[in-house]
Amino acid sequence: MKTIFFLCLVSLVSSAAFAYPVVTLDNPFSGSGVYTANNGDKKTAILKLHGSEGGSEYYGNIEASTIATLGYTVMTYCYFDCNRGIVEPRKTLKNVELAKLFEAIQWLRSLPTSNGKVVVYGVSRGAELALILGSLAKEMNVTIDGVIAHTPSDTYNLPFNWSWKNPLCWVCTLADNKCSFEPPYTGVAWNPLCGEDDIHLFSEANSAWLLNGVAIPANKRIEIEKYDGPILITVGEKDEVWPVEQTHRIEQTLLKAGKKPEIHYFPNEGHAFDRADELKRKDLVLEFLKKI
């Protein structure tokens, strides 16, 4: 266990009476980090899920460690692309076993510092994953005490690798050089220096997710109405990745099922928020956590 002291982000801790020093905890989940307030109290735990950038990008740890200063335990769970070196190719978001995430939830609940509550908090593909975990919690006999999803999808999505969008990872094979470097990537061959996962080798039948080793079909709707706990969703109405209509469908599904989700629409934002609205979003997250 190591003690870490952070210059707290003013936007996150301004309403707090006190910011605690933070310690890191060892954990059995490769590539994941655990931050907890060193105050001796029993704490709510948060399973924090990154997006399609993968777990080797560490900027998500900044928010996680700052939230921990307010008296929480936060795990930045790496569900793909863990421990990648600086010069190694990006890994693909594929074949993610959901059962492992439920194990992480149970592990957080078992910590000596736990008060028995675990919240799942995801952004982008992590938000998709957060809704998936909520929808399957009953089936997996695991309690989730709250779900936070920023810019979520309402369906199970395909595998993804950011290198697929990099023209340097494709070699044009057409004599007239009129190749497409966007899906469906016609007239191009994959550059193996960018990794082993040529997009042409992937079927569009299956999503990036597995449950107990079984592939879940792509584009299947996430049955979030099966989740009984509190839900916070934030989304930009100009989201260029997943149209805001997906959140509208999630909201209508939950309301029809008699749920009362907390959903905030940001009219001037896209998939990533500018600074002022991002600070507002983070404040909404903290207010939601206080209610758990």
XYZ file of N, CA and C in Angstrom, residues 7 35 95 143 148 154 158 193 208-209 213 265 278:
39
model
N -2.736 17.308 -5.541
C -3.289 18.654 -5.618
C -4.683 18.488 -6.167
N -7.749 3.293 -5.619
C -7.439 4.463 -4.800
C -8.482 4.561 -3.704
N -13.886 -9.396 -27.141
C -13.952 -10.573 -26.263
C -13.773 -10.220 -24.792
N -25.229 -7.380 -6.595
C -25.876 -6.098 -6.306
C -25.008 -4.947 -6.795
N -23.704 5.059 -13.153
C -23.443 6.367 -13.754
C -22.934 6.122 -15.167
N -27.271 2.463 -26.297
C -28.338 1.597 -25.781
C -28.240 0.197 -26.357
N -19.902 -3.301 -31.581
C -18.871 -4.140 -32.192
C -17.495 -3.926 -31.556
N 2.243 -3.765 -38.770
C 2.975 -3.030 -37.742
C 2.032 -2.381 -36.736
N -18.458 -6.740 -28.800
C -17.159 -6.833 -28.123
C -17.227 -7.603 -26.817
N -18.440 -8.043 -26.416
C -18.652 -8.553 -25.062
C -18.985 -10.042 -25.046
N -18.123 -16.712 -21.485
C -17.509 -17.296 -22.668
C -18.349 -17.273 -23.924
N -29.299 16.481 -20.080
C -28.920 16.749 -21.461
C -28.171 18.084 -21.527
N -18.049 20.194 -18.546
C -17.424 19.021 -17.933
C -17.364 19.189 -16.411
